[in-house]
Structure formats: structure tokens, C-alpha cells
PDB file of N, CA and C in Angstrom:
ATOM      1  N   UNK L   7      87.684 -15.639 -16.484  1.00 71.00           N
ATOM      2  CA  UNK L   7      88.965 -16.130 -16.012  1.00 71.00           C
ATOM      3  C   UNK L   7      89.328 -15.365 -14.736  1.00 71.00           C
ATOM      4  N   UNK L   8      89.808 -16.359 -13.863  1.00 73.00           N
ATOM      5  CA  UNK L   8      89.755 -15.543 -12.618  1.00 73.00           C
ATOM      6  C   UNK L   8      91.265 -15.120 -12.086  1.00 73.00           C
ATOM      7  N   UNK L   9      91.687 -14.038 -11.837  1.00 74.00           N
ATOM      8  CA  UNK L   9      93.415 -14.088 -11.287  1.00 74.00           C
ATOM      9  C   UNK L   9      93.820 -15.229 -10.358  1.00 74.00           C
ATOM     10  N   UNK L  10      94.968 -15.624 -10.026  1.00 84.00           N
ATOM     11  CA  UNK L  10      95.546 -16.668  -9.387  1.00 84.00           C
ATOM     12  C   UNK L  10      95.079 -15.901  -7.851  1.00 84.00           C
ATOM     13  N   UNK L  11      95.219 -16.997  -7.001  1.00 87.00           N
ATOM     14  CA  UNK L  11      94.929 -16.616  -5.565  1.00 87.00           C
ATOM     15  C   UNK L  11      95.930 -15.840  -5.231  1.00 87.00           C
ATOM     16  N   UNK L  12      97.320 -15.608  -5.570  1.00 90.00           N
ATOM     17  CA  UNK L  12      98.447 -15.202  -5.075  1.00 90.00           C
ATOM     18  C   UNK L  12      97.721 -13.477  -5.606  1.00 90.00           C
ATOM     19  N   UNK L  13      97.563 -13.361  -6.454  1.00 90.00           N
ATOM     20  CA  UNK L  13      97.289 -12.172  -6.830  1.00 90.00           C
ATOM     21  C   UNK L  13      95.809 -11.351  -5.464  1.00 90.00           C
ATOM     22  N   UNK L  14      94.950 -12.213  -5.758  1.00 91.00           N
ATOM     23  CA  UNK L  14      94.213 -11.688  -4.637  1.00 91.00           C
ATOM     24  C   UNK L  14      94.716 -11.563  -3.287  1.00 91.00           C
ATOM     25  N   UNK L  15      95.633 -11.955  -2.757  1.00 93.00           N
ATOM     26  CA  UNK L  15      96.677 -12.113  -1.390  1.00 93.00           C
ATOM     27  C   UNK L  15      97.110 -10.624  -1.674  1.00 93.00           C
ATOM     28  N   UNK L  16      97.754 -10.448  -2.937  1.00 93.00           N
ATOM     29  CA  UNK L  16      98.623  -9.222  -2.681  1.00 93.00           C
ATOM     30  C   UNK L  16      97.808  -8.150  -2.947  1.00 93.00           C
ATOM     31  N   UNK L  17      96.649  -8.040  -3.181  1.00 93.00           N
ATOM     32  CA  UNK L  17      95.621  -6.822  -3.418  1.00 93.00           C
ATOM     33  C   UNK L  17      94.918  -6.549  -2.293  1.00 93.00           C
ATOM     34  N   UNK L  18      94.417  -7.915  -1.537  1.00 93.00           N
ATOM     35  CA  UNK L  18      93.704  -7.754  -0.611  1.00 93.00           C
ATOM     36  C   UNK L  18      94.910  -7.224   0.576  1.00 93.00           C
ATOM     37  N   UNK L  19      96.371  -7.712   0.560  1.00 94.00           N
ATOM     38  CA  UNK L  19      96.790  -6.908   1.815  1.00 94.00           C
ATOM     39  C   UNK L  19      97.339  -5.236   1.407  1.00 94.00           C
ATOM     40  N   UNK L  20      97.486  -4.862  -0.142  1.00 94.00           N
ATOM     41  CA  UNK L  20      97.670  -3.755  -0.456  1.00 94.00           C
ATOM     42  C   UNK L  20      96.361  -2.847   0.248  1.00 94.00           C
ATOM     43  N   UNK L  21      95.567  -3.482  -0.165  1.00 93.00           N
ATOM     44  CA  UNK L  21      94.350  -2.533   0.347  1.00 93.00           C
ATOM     45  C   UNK L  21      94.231  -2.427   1.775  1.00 93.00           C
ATOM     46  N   UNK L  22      94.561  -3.487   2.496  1.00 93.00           N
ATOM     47  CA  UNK L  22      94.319  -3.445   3.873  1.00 93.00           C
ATOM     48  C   UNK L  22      95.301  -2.785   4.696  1.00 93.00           C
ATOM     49  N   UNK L  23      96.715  -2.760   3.978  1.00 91.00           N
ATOM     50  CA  UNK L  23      97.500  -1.452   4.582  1.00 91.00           C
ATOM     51  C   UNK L  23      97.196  -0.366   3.974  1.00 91.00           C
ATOM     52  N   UNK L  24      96.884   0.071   3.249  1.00 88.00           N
ATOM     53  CA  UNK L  24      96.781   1.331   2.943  1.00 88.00           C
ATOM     54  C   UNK L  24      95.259   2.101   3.861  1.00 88.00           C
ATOM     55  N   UNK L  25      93.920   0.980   4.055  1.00 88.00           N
ATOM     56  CA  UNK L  25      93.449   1.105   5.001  1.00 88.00           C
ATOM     57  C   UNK L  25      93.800   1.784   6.196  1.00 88.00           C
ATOM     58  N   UNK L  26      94.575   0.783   7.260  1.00 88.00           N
ATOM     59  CA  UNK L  26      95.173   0.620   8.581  1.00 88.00           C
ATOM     60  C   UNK L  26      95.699   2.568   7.820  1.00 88.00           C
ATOM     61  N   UNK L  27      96.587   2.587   7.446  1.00 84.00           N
ATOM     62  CA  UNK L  27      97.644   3.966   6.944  1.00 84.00           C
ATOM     63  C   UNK L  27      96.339   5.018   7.634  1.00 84.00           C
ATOM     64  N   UNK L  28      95.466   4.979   6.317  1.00 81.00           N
ATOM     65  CA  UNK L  28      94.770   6.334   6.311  1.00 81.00           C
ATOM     66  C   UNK L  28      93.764   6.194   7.458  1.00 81.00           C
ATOM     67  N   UNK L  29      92.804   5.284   7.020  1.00 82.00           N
ATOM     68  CA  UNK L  29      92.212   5.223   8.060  1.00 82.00           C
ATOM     69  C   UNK L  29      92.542   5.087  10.152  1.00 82.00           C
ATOM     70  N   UNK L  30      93.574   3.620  10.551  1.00 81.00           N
ATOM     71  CA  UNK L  30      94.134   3.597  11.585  1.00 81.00           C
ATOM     72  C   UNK L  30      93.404   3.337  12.922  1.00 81.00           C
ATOM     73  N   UNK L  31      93.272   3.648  13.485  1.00 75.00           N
ATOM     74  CA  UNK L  31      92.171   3.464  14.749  1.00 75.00           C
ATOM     75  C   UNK L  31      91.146   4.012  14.635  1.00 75.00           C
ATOM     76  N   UNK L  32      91.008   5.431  14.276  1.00 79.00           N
ATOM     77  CA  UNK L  32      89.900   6.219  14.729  1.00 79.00           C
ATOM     78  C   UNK L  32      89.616   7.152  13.388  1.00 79.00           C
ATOM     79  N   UNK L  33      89.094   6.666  12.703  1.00 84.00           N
ATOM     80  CA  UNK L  33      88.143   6.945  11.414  1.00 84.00           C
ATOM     81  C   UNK L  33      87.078   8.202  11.438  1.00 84.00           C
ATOM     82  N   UNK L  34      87.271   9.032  12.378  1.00 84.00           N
ATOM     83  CA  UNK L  34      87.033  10.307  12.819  1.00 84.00           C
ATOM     84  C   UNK L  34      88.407  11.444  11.932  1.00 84.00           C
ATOM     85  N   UNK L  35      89.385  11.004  12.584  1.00 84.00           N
ATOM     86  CA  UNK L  35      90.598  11.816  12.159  1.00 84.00           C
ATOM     87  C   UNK L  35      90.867  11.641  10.651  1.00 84.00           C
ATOM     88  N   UNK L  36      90.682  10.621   9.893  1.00 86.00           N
ATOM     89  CA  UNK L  36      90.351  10.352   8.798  1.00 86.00           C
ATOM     90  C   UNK L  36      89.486  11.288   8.168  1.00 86.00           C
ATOM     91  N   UNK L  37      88.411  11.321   8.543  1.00 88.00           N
ATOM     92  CA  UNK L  37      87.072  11.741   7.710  1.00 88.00           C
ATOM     93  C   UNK L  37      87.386  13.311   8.157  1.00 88.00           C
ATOM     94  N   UNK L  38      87.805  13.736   8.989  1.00 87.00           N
ATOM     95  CA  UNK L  38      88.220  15.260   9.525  1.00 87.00           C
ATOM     96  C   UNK L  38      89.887  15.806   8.566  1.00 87.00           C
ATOM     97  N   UNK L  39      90.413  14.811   8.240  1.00 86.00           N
ATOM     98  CA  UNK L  39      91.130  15.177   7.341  1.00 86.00           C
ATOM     99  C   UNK L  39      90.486  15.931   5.800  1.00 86.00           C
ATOM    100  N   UNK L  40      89.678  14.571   5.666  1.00 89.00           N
ATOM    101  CA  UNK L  40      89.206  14.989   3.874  1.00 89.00           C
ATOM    102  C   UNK L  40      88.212  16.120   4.330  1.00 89.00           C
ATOM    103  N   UNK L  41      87.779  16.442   5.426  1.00 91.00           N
ATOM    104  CA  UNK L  41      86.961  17.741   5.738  1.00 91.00           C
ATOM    105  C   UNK L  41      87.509  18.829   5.442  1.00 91.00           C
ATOM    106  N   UNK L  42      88.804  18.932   6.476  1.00 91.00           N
ATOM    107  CA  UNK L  42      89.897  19.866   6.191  1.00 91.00           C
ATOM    108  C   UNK L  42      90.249  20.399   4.723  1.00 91.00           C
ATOM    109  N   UNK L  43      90.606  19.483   4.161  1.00 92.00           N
ATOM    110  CA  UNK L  43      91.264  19.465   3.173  1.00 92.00           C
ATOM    111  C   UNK L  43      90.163  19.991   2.085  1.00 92.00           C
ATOM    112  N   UNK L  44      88.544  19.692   2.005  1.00 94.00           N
ATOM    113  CA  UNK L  44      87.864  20.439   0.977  1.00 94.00           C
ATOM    114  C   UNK L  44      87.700  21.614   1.537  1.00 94.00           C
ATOM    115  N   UNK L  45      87.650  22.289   3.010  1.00 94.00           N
ATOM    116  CA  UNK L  45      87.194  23.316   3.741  1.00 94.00           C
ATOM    117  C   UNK L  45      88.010  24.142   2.835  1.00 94.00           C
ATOM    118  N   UNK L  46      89.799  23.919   2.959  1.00 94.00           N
ATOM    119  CA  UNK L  46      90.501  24.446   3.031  1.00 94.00           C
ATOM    120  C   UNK L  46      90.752  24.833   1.487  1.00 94.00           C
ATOM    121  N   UNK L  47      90.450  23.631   0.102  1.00 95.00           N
ATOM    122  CA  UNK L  47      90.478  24.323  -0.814  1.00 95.00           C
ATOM    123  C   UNK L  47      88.708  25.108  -0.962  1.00 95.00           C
ATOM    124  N   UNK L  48      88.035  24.874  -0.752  1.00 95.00           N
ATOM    125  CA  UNK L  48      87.038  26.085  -0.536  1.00 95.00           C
ATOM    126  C   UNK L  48      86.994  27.276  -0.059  1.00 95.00           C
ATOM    127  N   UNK L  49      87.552  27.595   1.039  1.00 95.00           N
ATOM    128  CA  UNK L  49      88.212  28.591   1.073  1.00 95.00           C
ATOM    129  C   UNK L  49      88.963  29.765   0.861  1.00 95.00           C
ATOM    130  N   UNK L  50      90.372  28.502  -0.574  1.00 94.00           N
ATOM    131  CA  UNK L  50      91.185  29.108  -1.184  1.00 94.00           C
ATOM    132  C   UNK L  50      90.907  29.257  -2.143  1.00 94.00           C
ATOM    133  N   UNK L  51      89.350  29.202  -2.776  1.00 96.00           N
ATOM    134  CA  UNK L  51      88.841  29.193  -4.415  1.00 96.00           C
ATOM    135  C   UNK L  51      88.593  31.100  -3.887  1.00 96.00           C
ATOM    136  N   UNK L  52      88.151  31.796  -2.604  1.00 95.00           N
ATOM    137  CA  UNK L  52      87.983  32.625  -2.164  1.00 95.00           C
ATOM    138  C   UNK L  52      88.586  33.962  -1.821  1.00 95.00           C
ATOM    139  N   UNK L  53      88.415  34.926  -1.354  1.00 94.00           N
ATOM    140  CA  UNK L  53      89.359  35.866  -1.493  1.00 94.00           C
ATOM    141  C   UNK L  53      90.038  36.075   0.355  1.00 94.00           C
ATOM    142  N   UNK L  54      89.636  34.866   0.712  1.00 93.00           N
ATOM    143  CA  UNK L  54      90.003  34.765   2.621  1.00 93.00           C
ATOM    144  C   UNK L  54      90.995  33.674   2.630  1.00 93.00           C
ATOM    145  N   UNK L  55      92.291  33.913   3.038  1.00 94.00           N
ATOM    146  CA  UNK L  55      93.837  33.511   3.535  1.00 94.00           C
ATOM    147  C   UNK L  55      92.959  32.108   3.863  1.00 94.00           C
ATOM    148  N   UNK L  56      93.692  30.870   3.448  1.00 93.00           N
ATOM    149  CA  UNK L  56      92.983  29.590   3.863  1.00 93.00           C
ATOM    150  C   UNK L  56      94.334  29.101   4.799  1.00 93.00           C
ATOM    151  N   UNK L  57      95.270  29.549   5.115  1.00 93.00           N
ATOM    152  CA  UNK L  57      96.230  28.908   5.617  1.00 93.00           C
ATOM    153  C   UNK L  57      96.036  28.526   7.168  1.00 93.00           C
ATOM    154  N   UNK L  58      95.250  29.004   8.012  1.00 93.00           N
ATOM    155  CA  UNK L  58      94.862  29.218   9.289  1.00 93.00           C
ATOM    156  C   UNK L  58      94.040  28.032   9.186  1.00 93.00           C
ATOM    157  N   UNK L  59      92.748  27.013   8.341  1.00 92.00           N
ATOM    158  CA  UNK L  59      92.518  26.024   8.765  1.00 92.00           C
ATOM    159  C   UNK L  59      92.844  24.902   9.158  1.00 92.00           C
ATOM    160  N   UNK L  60      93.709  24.397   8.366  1.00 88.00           N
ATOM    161  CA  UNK L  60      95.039  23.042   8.498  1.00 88.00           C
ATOM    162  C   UNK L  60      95.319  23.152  10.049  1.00 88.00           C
ATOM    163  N   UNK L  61      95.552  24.453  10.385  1.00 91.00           N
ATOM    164  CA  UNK L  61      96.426  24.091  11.906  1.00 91.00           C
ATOM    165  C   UNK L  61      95.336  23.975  13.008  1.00 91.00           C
ATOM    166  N   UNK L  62      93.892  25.170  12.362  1.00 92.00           N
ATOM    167  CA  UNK L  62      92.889  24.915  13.178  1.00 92.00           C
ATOM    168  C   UNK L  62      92.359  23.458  13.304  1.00 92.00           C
ATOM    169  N   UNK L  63      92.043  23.022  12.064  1.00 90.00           N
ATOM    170  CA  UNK L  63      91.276  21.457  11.919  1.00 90.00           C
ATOM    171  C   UNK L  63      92.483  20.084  12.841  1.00 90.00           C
ATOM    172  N   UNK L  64      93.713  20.645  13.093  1.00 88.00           N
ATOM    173  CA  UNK L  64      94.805  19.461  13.620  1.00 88.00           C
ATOM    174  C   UNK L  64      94.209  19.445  14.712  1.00 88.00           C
ATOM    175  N   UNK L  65      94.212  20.714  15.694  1.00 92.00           N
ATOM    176  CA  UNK L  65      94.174  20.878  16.773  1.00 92.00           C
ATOM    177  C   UNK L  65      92.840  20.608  17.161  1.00 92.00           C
ATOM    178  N   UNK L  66      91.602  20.804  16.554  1.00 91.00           N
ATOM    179  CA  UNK L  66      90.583  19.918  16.803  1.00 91.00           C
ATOM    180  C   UNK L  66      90.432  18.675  16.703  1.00 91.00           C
ATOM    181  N   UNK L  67      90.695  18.414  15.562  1.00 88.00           N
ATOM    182  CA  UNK L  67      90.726  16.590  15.692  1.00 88.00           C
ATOM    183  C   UNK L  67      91.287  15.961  16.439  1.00 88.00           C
ATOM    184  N   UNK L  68      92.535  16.829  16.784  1.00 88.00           N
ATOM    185  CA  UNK L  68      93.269  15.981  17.832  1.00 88.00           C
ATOM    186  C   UNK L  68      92.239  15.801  18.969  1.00 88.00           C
ATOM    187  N   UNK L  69      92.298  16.701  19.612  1.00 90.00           N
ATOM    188  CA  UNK L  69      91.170  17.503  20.882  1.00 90.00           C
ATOM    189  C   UNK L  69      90.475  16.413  20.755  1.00 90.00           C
ATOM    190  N   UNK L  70      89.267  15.550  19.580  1.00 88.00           N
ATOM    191  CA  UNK L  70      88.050  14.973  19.574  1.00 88.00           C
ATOM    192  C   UNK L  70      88.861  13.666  19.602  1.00 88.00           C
ATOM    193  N   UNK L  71      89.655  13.116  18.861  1.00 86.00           N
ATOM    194  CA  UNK L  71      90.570  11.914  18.941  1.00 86.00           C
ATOM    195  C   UNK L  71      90.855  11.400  20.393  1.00 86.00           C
ATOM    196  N   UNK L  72      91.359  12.634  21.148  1.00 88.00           N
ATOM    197  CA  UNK L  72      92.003  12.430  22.575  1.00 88.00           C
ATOM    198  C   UNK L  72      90.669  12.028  23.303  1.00 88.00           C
ATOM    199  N   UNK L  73      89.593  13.082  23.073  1.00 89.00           N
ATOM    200  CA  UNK L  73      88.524  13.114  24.215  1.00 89.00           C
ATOM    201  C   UNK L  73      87.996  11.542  23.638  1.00 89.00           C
ATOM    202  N   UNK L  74      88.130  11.010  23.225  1.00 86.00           N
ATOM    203  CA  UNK L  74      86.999   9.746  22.157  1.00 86.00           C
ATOM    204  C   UNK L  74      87.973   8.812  22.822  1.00 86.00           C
ATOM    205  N   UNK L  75      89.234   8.844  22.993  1.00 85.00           N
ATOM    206  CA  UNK L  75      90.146   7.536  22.936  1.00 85.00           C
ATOM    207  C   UNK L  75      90.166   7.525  24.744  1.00 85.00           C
ATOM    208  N   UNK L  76      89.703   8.854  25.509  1.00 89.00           N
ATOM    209  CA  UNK L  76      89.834   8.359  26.702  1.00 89.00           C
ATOM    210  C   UNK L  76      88.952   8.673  27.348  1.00 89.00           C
ATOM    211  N   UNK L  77      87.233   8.522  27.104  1.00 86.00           N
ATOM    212  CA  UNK L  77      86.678   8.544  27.429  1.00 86.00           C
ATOM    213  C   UNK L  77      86.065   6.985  28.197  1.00 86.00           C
ATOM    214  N   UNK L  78      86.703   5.323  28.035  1.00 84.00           N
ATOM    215  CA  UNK L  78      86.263   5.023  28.947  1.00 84.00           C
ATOM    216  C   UNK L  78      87.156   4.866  30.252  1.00 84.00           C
ATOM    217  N   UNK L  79      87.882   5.274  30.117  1.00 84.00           N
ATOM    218  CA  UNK L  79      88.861   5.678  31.579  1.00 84.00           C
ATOM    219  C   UNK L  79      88.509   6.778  32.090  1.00 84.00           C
ATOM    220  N   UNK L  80      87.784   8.114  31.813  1.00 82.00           N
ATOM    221  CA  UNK L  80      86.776   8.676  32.464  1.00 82.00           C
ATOM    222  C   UNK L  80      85.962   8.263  33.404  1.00 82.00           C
ATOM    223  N   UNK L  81      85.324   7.379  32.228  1.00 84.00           N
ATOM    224  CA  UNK L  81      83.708   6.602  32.730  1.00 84.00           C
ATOM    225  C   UNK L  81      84.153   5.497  34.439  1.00 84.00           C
ATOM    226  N   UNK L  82      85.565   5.552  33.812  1.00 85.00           N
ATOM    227  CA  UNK L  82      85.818   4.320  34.809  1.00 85.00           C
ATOM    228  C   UNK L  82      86.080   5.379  36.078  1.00 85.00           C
ATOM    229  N   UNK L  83      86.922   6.127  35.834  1.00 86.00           N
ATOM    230  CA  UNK L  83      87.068   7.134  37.763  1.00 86.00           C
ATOM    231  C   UNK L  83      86.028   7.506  37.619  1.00 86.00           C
ATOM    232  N   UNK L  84      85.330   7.868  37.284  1.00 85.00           N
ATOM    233  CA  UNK L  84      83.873   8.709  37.391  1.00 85.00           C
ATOM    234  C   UNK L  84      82.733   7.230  38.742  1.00 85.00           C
ATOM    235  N   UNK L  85      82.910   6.387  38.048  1.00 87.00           N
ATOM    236  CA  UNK L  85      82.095   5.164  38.209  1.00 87.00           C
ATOM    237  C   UNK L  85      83.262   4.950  40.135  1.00 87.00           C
ATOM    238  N   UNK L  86      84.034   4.679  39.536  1.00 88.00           N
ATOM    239  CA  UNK L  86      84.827   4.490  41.414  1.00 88.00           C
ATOM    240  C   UNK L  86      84.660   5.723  42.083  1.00 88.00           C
ATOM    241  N   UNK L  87      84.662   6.787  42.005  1.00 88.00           N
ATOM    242  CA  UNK L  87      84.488   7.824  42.789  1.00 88.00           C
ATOM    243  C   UNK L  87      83.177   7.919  43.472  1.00 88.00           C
ATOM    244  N   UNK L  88      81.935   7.045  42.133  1.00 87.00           N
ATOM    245  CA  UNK L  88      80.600   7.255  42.641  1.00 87.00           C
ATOM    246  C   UNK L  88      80.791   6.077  43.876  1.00 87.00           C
ATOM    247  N   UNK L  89      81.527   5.136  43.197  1.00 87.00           N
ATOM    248  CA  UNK L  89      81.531   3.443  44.759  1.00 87.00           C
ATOM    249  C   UNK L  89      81.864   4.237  45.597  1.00 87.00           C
ATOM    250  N   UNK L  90      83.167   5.163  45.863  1.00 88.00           N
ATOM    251  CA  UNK L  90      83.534   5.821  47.430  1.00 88.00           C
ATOM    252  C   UNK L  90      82.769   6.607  47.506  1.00 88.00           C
ATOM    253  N   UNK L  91      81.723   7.343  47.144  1.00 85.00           N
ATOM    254  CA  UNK L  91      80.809   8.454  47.981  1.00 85.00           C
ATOM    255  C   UNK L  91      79.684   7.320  48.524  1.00 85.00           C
ATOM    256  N   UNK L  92      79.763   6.163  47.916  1.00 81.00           N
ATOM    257  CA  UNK L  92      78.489   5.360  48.355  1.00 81.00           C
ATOM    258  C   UNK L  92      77.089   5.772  47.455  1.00 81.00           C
ATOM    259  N   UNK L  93      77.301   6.204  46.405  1.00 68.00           N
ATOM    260  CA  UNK L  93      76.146   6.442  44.990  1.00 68.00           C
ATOM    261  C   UNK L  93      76.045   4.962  44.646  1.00 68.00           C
ATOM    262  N   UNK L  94      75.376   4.438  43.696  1.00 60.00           N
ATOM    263  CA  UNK L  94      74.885   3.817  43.141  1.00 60.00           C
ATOM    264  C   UNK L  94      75.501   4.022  41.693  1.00 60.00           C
TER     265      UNK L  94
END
């Protein structure tokens, strides 16, 4: 017996926001979260202060997020700068 279609509507968009939520654009910052987050209770199973990763792991991901999200506007002045020197 199969659920009504209405039911699959509301599962399939439950799942797909909660997706968009965690996941979002860049599925890097995602997966660097749940990194964080086992680093950090690994850490704290330990006898070394775990509180210093959380802020370390933000500030990297961010860092890799930023460099990833504007890297083809790089590529692009990089590429016109080569047209005005006359490069190839």
C-alpha cells in the first residue's frame, strides 16, 4: 500500500529544505562542519582544551568557502590582464 501523493509532496519538500539548510551552496562548509564537530569531540574525550577548534575550523572554512566562491572572477581578471599585456 502506497502513501497518498500528498504525503510524498510533503516529505520530499521536508527533505529538500532541510537539505538547502545544512547543506546550501557549498557542501564543503557542510562536510567541514561534521569535521569540526568530531575533531572537536575527539579532542574533548582528551586531556587538551578543545575549545580553540570551533573558532579555528570557522575561520578556515570560511577562508576555503570565500577562496572557492570567487575563484572564477579571479580566473576572469587574471584572463583580461593577460588580453592587455597581449599574452595569449
Amino acid at each position: 500500500m502506497r502513501p497518498p501523493a500528498r504525503v510524498w509532496r510533503a516529505a520530499r519538500g521536508f527533505w529538500a529544505f532541510w537539505y538547502d539548510f545544512v547543506i546550501g551552496d557549498d557542501w564543503r562548509v557542510a562536510a567541514g562542519v561534521v569535521a569540526g564537530l568530531l575533531v572537536t569531540y575527539g579532542v574533548s574525550q582528551t586531556s587538551v582544551p578543545a575549545w580553540w577548534i570551533a573558532p579555528l575550523g570557522v575561520i578556515a572554512f570560511l577562508g576555503i568557502s570565500l577562496w572557492h566562491a570567487t575563484r572564477p572572477a579571479r580566473r576572469e581578471v587574471a584572463r583580461r590582464r593577460s588580453e592587455a599585456a597581449g599574452r595569449p
